[in-house]
Coordinates of C-alpha atoms in Angstrom, one line a residue:
X1 CA 0.0 0.0 0.0
X2 CA 2.9 2.4 0.7
X3 CA 5.0 3.4 -2.3
X4 CA 8.1 5.6 -2.3
X5 CA 8.4 8.1 -5.1
X6 CA 11.0 10.8 -5.6
X7 CA 8.5 13.6 -4.6
X8 CA 6.8 11.8 -1.7
X9 CA 5.2 8.6 -0.4
X10 CA 2.1 7.4 -2.1
X11 CA -0.8 5.2 -1.1
X12 CA -1.8 2.6 -3.6
X13 CA -4.8 0.2 -3.6
X14 CA -5.9 -2.1 -6.4
X15 CA -9.7 -2.0 -6.7
X16 CA -11.3 -5.5 -7.0
X17 CA -12.7 -6.1 -10.5
X18 CA -16.2 -6.5 -9.1
X19 CA -16.1 -2.9 -7.6
X20 CA -14.3 -1.0 -10.5
X21 CA -17.5 0.0 -12.3
X22 CA -19.1 1.3 -9.1
X23 CA -16.0 3.1 -7.8
X24 CA -14.9 4.2 -11.3
X25 CA -11.2 3.4 -10.8
X26 CA -8.9 0.4 -11.4
X27 CA -6.4 1.6 -8.8
X28 CA -6.5 4.2 -6.1
X29 CA -3.3 6.4 -6.0
X30 CA -3.0 9.1 -3.5
X31 CA 0.0 11.3 -2.7
X32 CA 0.6 11.4 1.0
X33 CA 2.5 14.7 0.5
X34 CA 5.3 13.7 2.9
X35 CA 8.8 12.0 2.7
X36 CA 8.6 11.1 6.4
X37 CA 8.0 7.3 6.5
X38 CA 6.5 7.1 10.0
X39 CA 4.1 9.9 9.2
X40 CA 3.4 8.2 5.8
X41 CA 2.7 4.9 7.5
X42 CA 0.2 6.5 9.8
X43 CA -1.6 8.3 7.0
X44 CA -1.6 5.1 5.0
X45 CA -3.4 3.2 7.8
X46 CA -5.9 6.1 8.1
X47 CA -6.6 6.1 4.4
X48 CA -6.8 2.3 4.2
X49 CA -9.7 2.4 6.7
X50 CA -11.5 4.9 4.6
X51 CA -10.9 2.9 1.4
X52 CA -12.1 -0.3 3.1
X53 CA -15.2 1.6 4.1
X54 CA -15.7 2.8 0.5
X55 CA -15.3 -0.7 -0.9
X56 CA -17.6 -2.3 1.6
X57 CA -20.5 0.2 1.3
X58 CA -23.2 -0.4 -1.2
X59 CA -24.1 3.1 -2.2
X60 CA -27.6 4.3 -3.4
X61 CA -27.7 6.1 -6.8
X62 CA -28.2 9.6 -5.4
X63 CA -25.1 9.3 -3.1
X64 CA -22.0 10.9 -4.7
X65 CA -19.4 8.3 -3.6
X66 CA -16.5 9.9 -5.4
X67 CA -17.0 13.4 -4.1
X68 CA -17.6 12.1 -0.6
X69 CA -14.4 10.0 -0.4
X70 CA -12.3 12.6 -2.2
X71 CA -13.1 15.1 0.5
X72 CA -12.3 12.5 3.2
X73 CA -8.9 11.7 1.6
X74 CA -8.0 15.3 1.3
X75 CA -8.8 15.9 5.0
X76 CA -6.5 13.0 6.1
X77 CA -3.6 14.1 3.9
X78 CA -3.6 17.7 5.3
X79 CA -2.3 16.1 8.5
X80 CA -3.9 18.8 10.7
X81 CA -4.4 18.0 14.3
X82 CA -8.2 18.5 14.0
X83 CA -8.6 16.5 10.8
X84 CA -11.1 14.1 12.6
X85 CA -13.3 17.2 13.2
X86 CA -13.1 17.7 9.4
X87 CA -14.1 14.1 8.8
X88 CA -17.2 14.6 11.0
X89 CA -18.0 17.9 9.1
X90 CA -17.6 16.2 5.7
X91 CA -19.8 13.2 6.7
X92 CA -22.5 15.5 8.1
X93 CA -22.8 17.2 4.7
X94 CA -23.8 13.9 3.0
X95 CA -26.2 12.5 5.6
X96 CA -29.4 13.4 3.6
X97 CA -28.8 11.0 0.7
X98 CA -26.5 8.6 2.5
X99 CA -27.3 4.9 3.1
X100 CA -27.7 3.6 6.6
X101 CA -24.1 2.4 7.0
X102 CA -22.7 5.8 6.2
X103 CA -25.0 7.3 8.8
X104 CA -23.7 4.7 11.3
X105 CA -20.1 5.6 10.4
X106 CA -20.9 9.2 11.1
X107 CA -22.4 8.4 14.6
X108 CA -19.3 6.3 15.3
X109 CA -17.0 9.2 14.4
X110 CA -18.9 11.6 16.7
X111 CA -18.8 9.1 19.6
X112 CA -15.0 8.6 19.1
X113 CA -14.3 12.3 18.9
X114 CA -16.3 12.9 22.1
X115 CA -14.2 10.2 23.9
X116 CA -11.0 11.9 22.8
X117 CA -12.3 15.3 23.8
X118 CA -13.2 14.1 27.3
X119 CA -9.7 12.6 27.6
X120 CA -8.2 16.0 26.5
X121 CA -10.3 17.7 29.1
X122 CA -9.0 15.4 31.8
X123 CA -5.4 16.2 30.8
X124 CA -6.0 20.0 30.8
X125 CA -7.8 19.8 34.1
X126 CA -4.7 18.1 35.7
X127 CA -2.4 20.7 34.2
X128 CA -4.6 23.5 35.6
X129 CA -4.5 22.1 39.1
X130 CA -0.7 21.8 38.7
X131 CA -0.4 25.4 37.5
X132 CA -2.6 26.6 40.4
X133 CA -0.5 24.8 43.0
X134 CA 2.6 26.3 41.5
X135 CA 1.1 29.8 41.6
X136 CA 1.5 30.2 37.8
X137 CA -1.5 32.4 37.1
X138 CA -0.6 33.1 33.5
X139 CA -0.4 29.4 32.6
X140 CA -3.6 28.7 34.6
X141 CA -5.5 31.3 32.6
X142 CA -4.1 30.0 29.3
X143 CA -5.1 26.4 30.2
X144 CA -8.6 27.5 31.3
X145 CA -9.2 29.1 27.9
X146 CA -8.0 25.9 26.2
X147 CA -10.3 23.9 28.4
X148 CA -13.3 26.0 27.5
X149 CA -12.5 25.7 23.8
X150 CA -12.2 21.9 24.1
X151 CA -15.5 21.5 26.0
X152 CA -17.2 23.6 23.4
X153 CA -16.4 21.0 20.8
X154 CA -18.5 18.3 22.5
X155 CA -22.0 18.2 21.0
X156 CA -23.6 17.7 24.4
X157 CA -21.6 18.9 27.3
X158 CA -24.4 19.4 29.8
X159 CA -23.5 16.2 31.6
X160 CA -19.8 17.2 32.1
X161 CA -18.9 18.5 35.5
X162 CA -16.3 21.2 34.7
X163 CA -15.1 21.3 38.4
X164 CA -14.6 17.6 38.9
X165 CA -13.4 15.7 35.9
X166 CA -12.2 12.2 36.5
X167 CA -9.2 10.8 34.6
X168 CA -10.2 8.1 32.1
X169 CA -8.8 4.7 32.8
X170 CA -6.2 3.9 30.2
X171 CA -7.3 1.0 28.0
X172 CA -6.8 -0.5 24.5
X173 CA -8.0 -3.1 22.1
X174 CA -7.3 -6.8 22.6
X175 CA -4.4 -8.3 20.7
X176 CA -6.4 -11.2 19.3
X177 CA -9.2 -8.9 18.1
X178 CA -6.8 -6.4 16.5
X179 CA -4.7 -9.0 14.6
X180 CA -7.7 -10.9 13.3
X181 CA -9.3 -7.6 12.1
X182 CA -6.0 -6.6 10.4
X183 CA -5.7 -10.0 8.7
X184 CA -9.3 -9.8 7.5
X185 CA -8.7 -6.3 6.2
X186 CA -5.5 -7.2 4.3
X187 CA -6.2 -10.8 3.1
X188 CA -7.6 -9.6 -0.2
X189 CA -4.4 -7.7 -1.1
X190 CA -1.6 -9.9 0.1
X191 CA -0.2 -13.3 -0.9
X192 CA -0.8 -16.6 0.9
X193 CA 2.8 -16.6 2.2
X194 CA 2.3 -13.2 3.9
X195 CA -1.0 -14.4 5.4
X196 CA 0.8 -17.4 6.8
X197 CA 3.4 -15.2 8.3
X198 CA 0.8 -13.1 10.0
X199 CA -0.9 -16.2 11.3
X200 CA 2.4 -17.6 12.6
X201 CA 3.2 -14.4 14.6
X202 CA -0.4 -14.5 16.0
X203 CA 0.0 -18.0 17.2
X204 CA 3.5 -17.3 18.6
X205 CA 2.4 -14.2 20.5
X206 CA -0.7 -15.9 21.9
X207 CA 1.6 -18.7 23.3
X208 CA 3.8 -15.9 24.8
X209 CA 0.9 -14.0 26.4
X210 CA 0.0 -14.7 30.0
X211 CA -3.3 -13.4 31.4
X212 CA -2.9 -10.0 29.6
X213 CA -5.1 -9.5 26.6
X214 CA -4.9 -5.8 25.8
X215 CA -2.1 -4.2 23.8
X216 CA -1.3 -1.4 26.2
X217 CA -0.5 -3.9 29.0
X218 CA 2.7 -4.9 27.2
X219 CA 5.9 -2.9 27.6
X220 CA 9.2 -2.7 25.9
X221 CA 10.6 -5.1 28.6
X222 CA 8.0 -7.6 27.4
X223 CA 9.0 -7.1 23.8
X224 CA 12.7 -7.8 24.7
X225 CA 11.6 -11.0 26.6
X226 CA 9.6 -12.1 23.5
X227 CA 12.6 -11.5 21.3
X228 CA 14.8 -13.5 23.7
X229 CA 12.3 -16.3 23.6
X230 CA 12.2 -16.3 19.8
X231 CA 16.0 -16.4 19.7
X232 CA 15.9 -19.7 21.7
X233 CA 13.3 -21.4 19.5
X234 CA 14.7 -24.3 17.5
X235 CA 14.8 -23.9 13.7
X236 CA 12.5 -26.9 13.4
X237 CA 9.7 -25.1 15.4
X238 CA 6.3 -25.5 13.9
X239 CA 7.2 -28.5 11.7
X240 CA 5.8 -31.0 14.2
X241 CA 2.1 -31.1 14.9
X242 CA 3.0 -31.8 18.6
X243 CA 4.3 -28.3 18.9
X244 CA 0.7 -27.0 19.0
X245 CA 0.0 -28.4 22.4
X246 CA 3.3 -27.2 24.0
X247 CA 4.3 -23.9 25.4
X248 CA 7.3 -22.1 24.0
X249 CA 9.2 -22.8 27.2
X250 CA 8.5 -26.5 26.9
X251 CA 9.7 -26.5 23.2
X252 CA 12.9 -24.8 24.1
X253 CA 13.6 -27.1 27.1
X254 CA 13.0 -30.2 25.0
X255 CA 15.3 -28.9 22.3
X256 CA 18.0 -28.3 24.9
X257 CA 17.7 -31.8 26.2
X258 CA 18.2 -33.3 22.8
X259 CA 21.1 -31.1 21.8
X260 CA 22.5 -28.2 23.7
X261 CA 23.9 -26.7 20.4
X262 CA 20.7 -27.0 18.4
X263 CA 20.2 -24.5 15.5
X264 CA 17.8 -21.7 16.3
X265 CA 15.5 -19.7 14.0
X266 CA 17.2 -17.1 12.0
X267 CA 17.5 -13.4 12.6
X268 CA 15.6 -12.8 9.3
X269 CA 12.6 -14.7 10.6
X270 CA 12.7 -12.9 14.0
X271 CA 12.8 -9.6 12.2
X272 CA 9.8 -10.5 10.1
X273 CA 7.8 -11.4 13.2
X274 CA 8.7 -8.0 14.7
X275 CA 7.8 -6.1 11.6
X276 CA 4.4 -7.8 11.6
X277 CA 3.9 -6.9 15.3
X278 CA 4.8 -3.3 14.5
X279 CA 2.0 -3.3 11.9
X280 CA -0.5 -4.7 14.4
X281 CA 0.4 -2.0 17.0
X282 CA 0.3 0.7 14.4
X283 CA -3.0 -0.5 13.1
X284 CA -4.5 -0.2 16.6
X285 CA -3.0 3.3 17.0
X286 CA -4.4 4.3 13.6
X287 CA -7.9 3.3 14.8
X288 CA -7.5 5.1 18.1
X289 CA -7.6 1.9 20.0
X290 CA -4.2 2.4 21.4
X291 CA -2.5 5.7 22.5
X292 CA 0.0 7.1 20.1
X293 CA 2.7 7.5 22.7
X294 CA 6.3 6.5 22.9
X295 CA 5.5 3.9 25.6
X296 CA 3.4 2.0 23.1
X297 CA 6.2 1.8 20.4
X298 CA 7.5 -1.3 22.0
X299 CA 8.7 -3.3 18.9
X300 CA 10.9 -0.7 17.3
X301 CA 14.7 -0.3 17.2
X302 CA 15.7 -3.6 18.9
X303 CA 19.3 -4.7 18.3
X304 CA 19.9 -8.5 18.5
X305 CA 21.4 -11.4 16.7
X306 CA 20.4 -15.0 16.3
X307 CA 21.6 -17.5 19.0
X308 CA 22.9 -20.3 16.7
X309 CA 22.0 -19.6 13.1
X310 CA 23.6 -21.5 10.3
X311 CA 23.0 -19.0 7.4
X312 CA 23.6 -19.7 3.8
X313 CA 23.2 -16.7 1.4
X314 CA 22.0 -18.0 -2.0
X315 CA 23.6 -16.7 -5.1
X316 CA 23.6 -17.2 -8.9
X317 CA 25.3 -20.2 -10.6
X318 CA 28.8 -19.7 -11.8
X319 CA 29.5 -20.9 -15.4
X320 CA 31.6 -23.8 -14.3
X321 CA 28.9 -25.0 -11.9
X322 CA 26.4 -25.1 -14.8
X323 CA 28.9 -27.1 -16.8
X324 CA 29.1 -29.5 -13.8
X325 CA 25.3 -30.0 -13.9
X326 CA 25.5 -31.0 -17.6
X327 CA 28.2 -33.5 -16.7
X328 CA 26.2 -35.1 -13.9
X329 CA 23.5 -37.8 -14.6
X330 CA 20.0 -37.1 -13.3
X331 CA 19.1 -40.2 -11.4
X332 CA 15.7 -39.3 -9.9
X333 CA 12.5 -41.0 -11.2
X334 CA 11.1 -37.7 -12.4
X335 CA 10.9 -37.8 -16.2
X336 CA 14.0 -36.4 -17.8
X337 CA 11.9 -34.3 -20.3
X338 CA 10.0 -32.8 -17.3
X339 CA 13.4 -32.0 -15.8
X340 CA 14.8 -30.3 -18.9
X341 CA 11.6 -28.2 -19.4
X342 CA 11.3 -27.0 -15.8
X343 CA 15.0 -26.1 -15.7
X344 CA 14.7 -24.5 -19.1
X345 CA 11.9 -22.3 -18.0
X346 CA 13.8 -21.2 -14.9
X347 CA 16.9 -20.5 -17.1
X348 CA 15.1 -18.3 -19.6
X349 CA 12.5 -16.6 -17.3
X350 CA 13.7 -16.5 -13.7
X351 CA 10.3 -17.8 -12.6
X352 CA 9.9 -19.3 -9.1
X353 CA 9.8 -23.1 -8.9
X354 CA 6.2 -23.2 -7.7
X355 CA 5.1 -20.8 -10.5
X356 CA 6.6 -23.2 -13.0
X357 CA 5.2 -26.4 -11.5
X358 CA 1.7 -24.9 -11.5
X359 CA 1.7 -23.8 -15.1
X360 CA -1.4 -24.8 -17.0
X361 CA -1.8 -25.1 -20.8
X362 CA -4.0 -22.0 -20.8
X363 CA -1.3 -20.0 -19.1
X364 CA 0.6 -20.0 -22.4
X365 CA -1.1 -17.4 -24.6
X366 CA -0.5 -14.9 -27.3
X367 CA -0.6 -11.4 -26.0
X368 CA -0.3 -8.5 -28.5
X369 CA 1.3 -10.8 -31.0
X370 CA 3.8 -12.3 -28.5
X371 CA 3.7 -15.8 -27.0
X372 CA 3.8 -15.3 -23.2
X373 CA 3.5 -17.1 -19.9
X374 CA 0.5 -15.6 -18.0
X375 CA 1.2 -15.9 -14.3
X376 CA -2.2 -15.4 -12.8
X377 CA -4.5 -16.4 -9.9
X378 CA -5.9 -19.9 -10.2
X379 CA -9.6 -20.7 -9.5
X380 CA -11.4 -24.0 -9.2
X381 CA -14.6 -24.9 -11.1
X382 CA -16.7 -23.1 -8.5
X383 CA -14.8 -19.9 -8.8
X384 CA -12.9 -20.3 -5.5
X385 CA -9.3 -19.1 -5.4
X386 CA -6.9 -22.1 -5.0
X387 CA -3.6 -20.5 -5.7
X388 CA -2.2 -16.9 -5.8
X389 CA 1.2 -15.7 -7.0
X390 CA 3.6 -14.9 -4.2
X391 CA 2.8 -11.1 -4.4
X392 CA 0.6 -8.8 -6.3
X393 CA 3.6 -8.2 -8.6
X394 CA 3.9 -12.0 -9.0
X395 CA 0.8 -11.7 -11.3
X396 CA 2.4 -10.8 -14.6
X397 CA 3.3 -11.9 -18.1
X398 CA 6.6 -13.2 -19.3
X399 CA 7.4 -13.6 -23.1
X400 CA 8.7 -17.0 -24.1
X401 CA 12.4 -17.0 -25.1
X402 CA 13.1 -18.6 -28.4
X403 CA 14.9 -21.5 -26.6
X404 CA 11.6 -22.4 -24.9
X405 CA 9.7 -22.5 -28.2
X406 CA 12.2 -25.0 -29.8
X407 CA 10.9 -28.3 -31.0
X408 CA 13.8 -30.1 -29.4
X409 CA 12.7 -28.9 -25.9
X410 CA 9.1 -30.0 -26.6
X411 CA 7.5 -27.6 -24.1
X412 CA 4.9 -26.2 -26.5
X413 CA 4.0 -29.6 -27.9
X414 CA 3.6 -30.9 -24.4
X415 CA 1.3 -28.0 -23.5
X416 CA -0.9 -28.7 -26.6
X417 CA -1.1 -32.4 -25.8
X418 CA -2.1 -31.6 -22.2
X419 CA -4.8 -29.3 -23.5
X420 CA -6.1 -32.0 -25.8
X421 CA -6.2 -34.6 -23.1
X422 CA -7.8 -32.2 -20.6
X423 CA -4.8 -32.2 -18.3
X424 CA -5.0 -29.4 -15.7
X425 CA -1.3 -28.7 -15.5
X426 CA 1.6 -29.0 -18.0
X427 CA 3.7 -30.8 -15.5
X428 CA 1.0 -33.2 -14.4
X429 CA 3.5 -35.9 -13.4
X430 CA 4.7 -33.9 -10.4
X431 CA 3.1 -35.0 -7.1
X432 CA 1.4 -32.6 -4.7
X433 CA 2.8 -32.1 -1.2
X434 CA -0.3 -31.5 0.9
X435 CA 1.6 -30.5 4.0
X436 CA 3.5 -27.7 2.2
X437 CA 0.6 -27.1 -0.3
X438 CA 3.2 -27.2 -3.1
X439 CA 3.7 -29.1 -6.4
X440 CA 7.3 -28.1 -6.5
X441 CA 8.4 -29.5 -3.1
X442 CA 9.4 -32.9 -4.5
X443 CA 11.2 -31.5 -7.5
X444 CA 13.1 -29.1 -5.2
X445 CA 14.4 -32.0 -3.1
X446 CA 15.4 -34.0 -6.2
X447 CA 17.2 -31.0 -7.7
X448 CA 19.0 -30.5 -4.4
X449 CA 20.3 -34.1 -4.6
X450 CA 21.3 -33.5 -8.2
X451 CA 23.4 -30.4 -7.6
X452 CA 25.0 -31.9 -4.5
X453 CA 26.0 -34.9 -6.6
X454 CA 27.5 -32.4 -9.1
X455 CA 29.7 -31.1 -6.3
X456 CA 27.9 -27.7 -6.0
X457 CA 28.0 -25.8 -2.7
X458 CA 25.2 -25.2 -0.3
X459 CA 24.7 -21.6 -1.3
X460 CA 23.3 -22.6 -4.7
X461 CA 19.9 -24.1 -5.2
X462 CA 17.1 -24.1 -7.8
X463 CA 16.4 -20.5 -6.8
X464 CA 19.9 -19.7 -8.1
X465 CA 18.5 -19.7 -11.6
X466 CA 16.4 -16.7 -10.6
X467 CA 19.5 -15.0 -9.3
X468 CA 21.3 -15.9 -12.5
X469 CA 18.6 -14.4 -14.8
X470 CA 18.4 -11.2 -12.7
X471 CA 22.2 -10.8 -12.9
X472 CA 22.2 -11.4 -16.7
X473 CA 19.3 -9.0 -17.4
X474 CA 20.9 -6.4 -15.2
X475 CA 24.2 -6.6 -17.0
X476 CA 24.7 -3.3 -18.9
X477 CA 28.0 -4.4 -20.6
X478 CA 26.2 -6.0 -23.5
X479 CA 25.0 -2.8 -25.0
X480 CA 21.4 -3.3 -23.7
X481 CA 20.1 -0.7 -21.4
X482 CA 16.5 -1.5 -20.6
X483 CA 14.7 0.1 -17.6
X484 CA 15.1 -1.8 -14.4
X485 CA 11.3 -1.6 -14.0
X486 CA 10.9 -3.9 -17.1
X487 CA 13.3 -6.4 -15.6
X488 CA 11.5 -6.3 -12.2
X489 CA 8.2 -6.8 -14.0
X490 CA 9.5 -10.0 -15.7
X491 CA 10.8 -11.4 -12.4
X492 CA 7.7 -10.4 -10.5
X493 CA 9.4 -8.1 -8.0
X494 CA 7.0 -5.9 -6.0
X495 CA 8.8 -2.8 -7.3
X496 CA 7.7 -3.7 -10.8
X497 CA 5.4 -0.8 -11.3
X498 CA 3.7 -1.4 -8.0
X499 CA 1.7 -4.4 -9.2
X500 CA 0.4 -3.1 -12.6
X501 CA 0.8 -5.2 -15.7
X502 CA 2.5 -2.6 -17.9
X503 CA 4.5 0.5 -16.8
X504 CA 6.6 3.2 -18.3
X505 CA 5.5 2.3 -21.8
X506 CA 6.2 -1.4 -21.5
X507 CA 4.3 -3.9 -23.5
X508 CA 4.8 -7.6 -24.4
X509 CA 7.0 -6.7 -27.3
X510 CA 9.3 -4.6 -25.2
X511 CA 9.5 -7.3 -22.5
X512 CA 10.3 -9.8 -25.3
X513 CA 13.3 -7.6 -26.2
X514 CA 14.5 -7.9 -22.6
X515 CA 14.0 -11.7 -22.5
X516 CA 15.8 -12.1 -25.8
X517 CA 19.1 -10.8 -24.3
X518 CA 19.4 -14.0 -22.2
X519 CA 22.2 -16.0 -23.8
X520 CA 24.4 -18.8 -22.4
X521 CA 27.7 -20.0 -24.0
X522 CA 28.2 -23.4 -22.3
X523 CA 24.8 -24.0 -20.7
X524 CA 21.8 -25.7 -22.3
X525 CA 19.2 -27.5 -20.1
X526 CA 18.5 -29.9 -23.0
X527 CA 21.9 -31.4 -22.5
X528 CA 21.0 -32.8 -19.0
X529 CA 21.1 -36.6 -19.3
X530 CA 19.8 -39.5 -17.2
X531 CA 22.0 -42.1 -18.8

């Protein structure tokens, strides 16, 4: 949702196809008019709430949806302290023709604002008493004027005792309610992997929680303790169904008994959990369900390292390593033609393994005169989503390199035969791993055995083809100087035009020019042999 441009941060939201005619837009782009990331994040959450409201509401014909929400967006972006008063004022202008849910939103806004105003009154009242005790008459008079102005903002202040105002008890939303609401709000716009990560941190933190349910009850000391617990978790955590019934402490104790030098989860994983928790706390703050104070920023700026992490940074294949692969026999039972075609696609597209293994005959189509892979969401016969590319940017088109269209490789012939015989997938001979929900899991293991047999190190894997393609496409020494956005779009990076199909003048013909630059001197997947 948050995009960095040279001038400022932007909010972006893809409008679901079913809502585009009603909303009148394919995507919502709004300049946040700031280069300050924390401020942009807060604005982003505020606007996301308004956009969610816009997409959920079924408007009557007389209700001017575009004008109504344009005014609300503008009010938030001005970042004035009293912008919530502006939202109430804007909503009140449209109540006559508004549907019931908009009227209810208005009432909710007014009630929220009243709660905040009463809280402000309590704070001013305490400051007045302090100034009076100090004998600071000038400050006391100034605060009294501020108090009168604040009270005047409350629609009905007759029930407020201006002499005796009790301090509100500090409270906040529950963790479980907040994270589930956040997941429900975001699940239409993020990939399955991101949803799993959010679900993982939810389960982890629930295991960590004692009898405290509310966000404000947790301090920075608790955050440090949670991080320390994560640092001690074994790398295998979550892979056994028995882990569900054990506390984090029990899991750590059992791992220590088995092996005092057991490998722990990586720093990268811990950081990912922390980033997701920051999002949950920020989401609560954006909804005014948690105070926006320093004491509640408990997940930020922690410095730590993993306890016992064995890290291997993946890299691209070297030329001699590719030659070694050709000189090594493939001994797995997976059909050798399947092997050549899968590795060929990876070599000339940089596609992720699961994207390749899930290719269907209908995913190869001619677009604007160019034969392309169409990486798209998969639905079952009932229209239910069964697979989604890793990210929004993962949904893309990739022109077929000439090597993939060769008769000797046989990929296109195989796709046509699969279509004729009503096979759902091109690589129908790959088995499905139900636990990992992947078709590529078995192939990944077999390729790992293959490259190990070829004498290749641990820091290369099937994913190294993706690194290799990125390296080659980004090489400017060959006289080709295509925009990096085009390369990112082919590889399905989230920076690739922020999820749109074509950007900066790109089309399938331009992308084919980029793909055509891929050339290998000594490497040809067709030369892999099983005997």
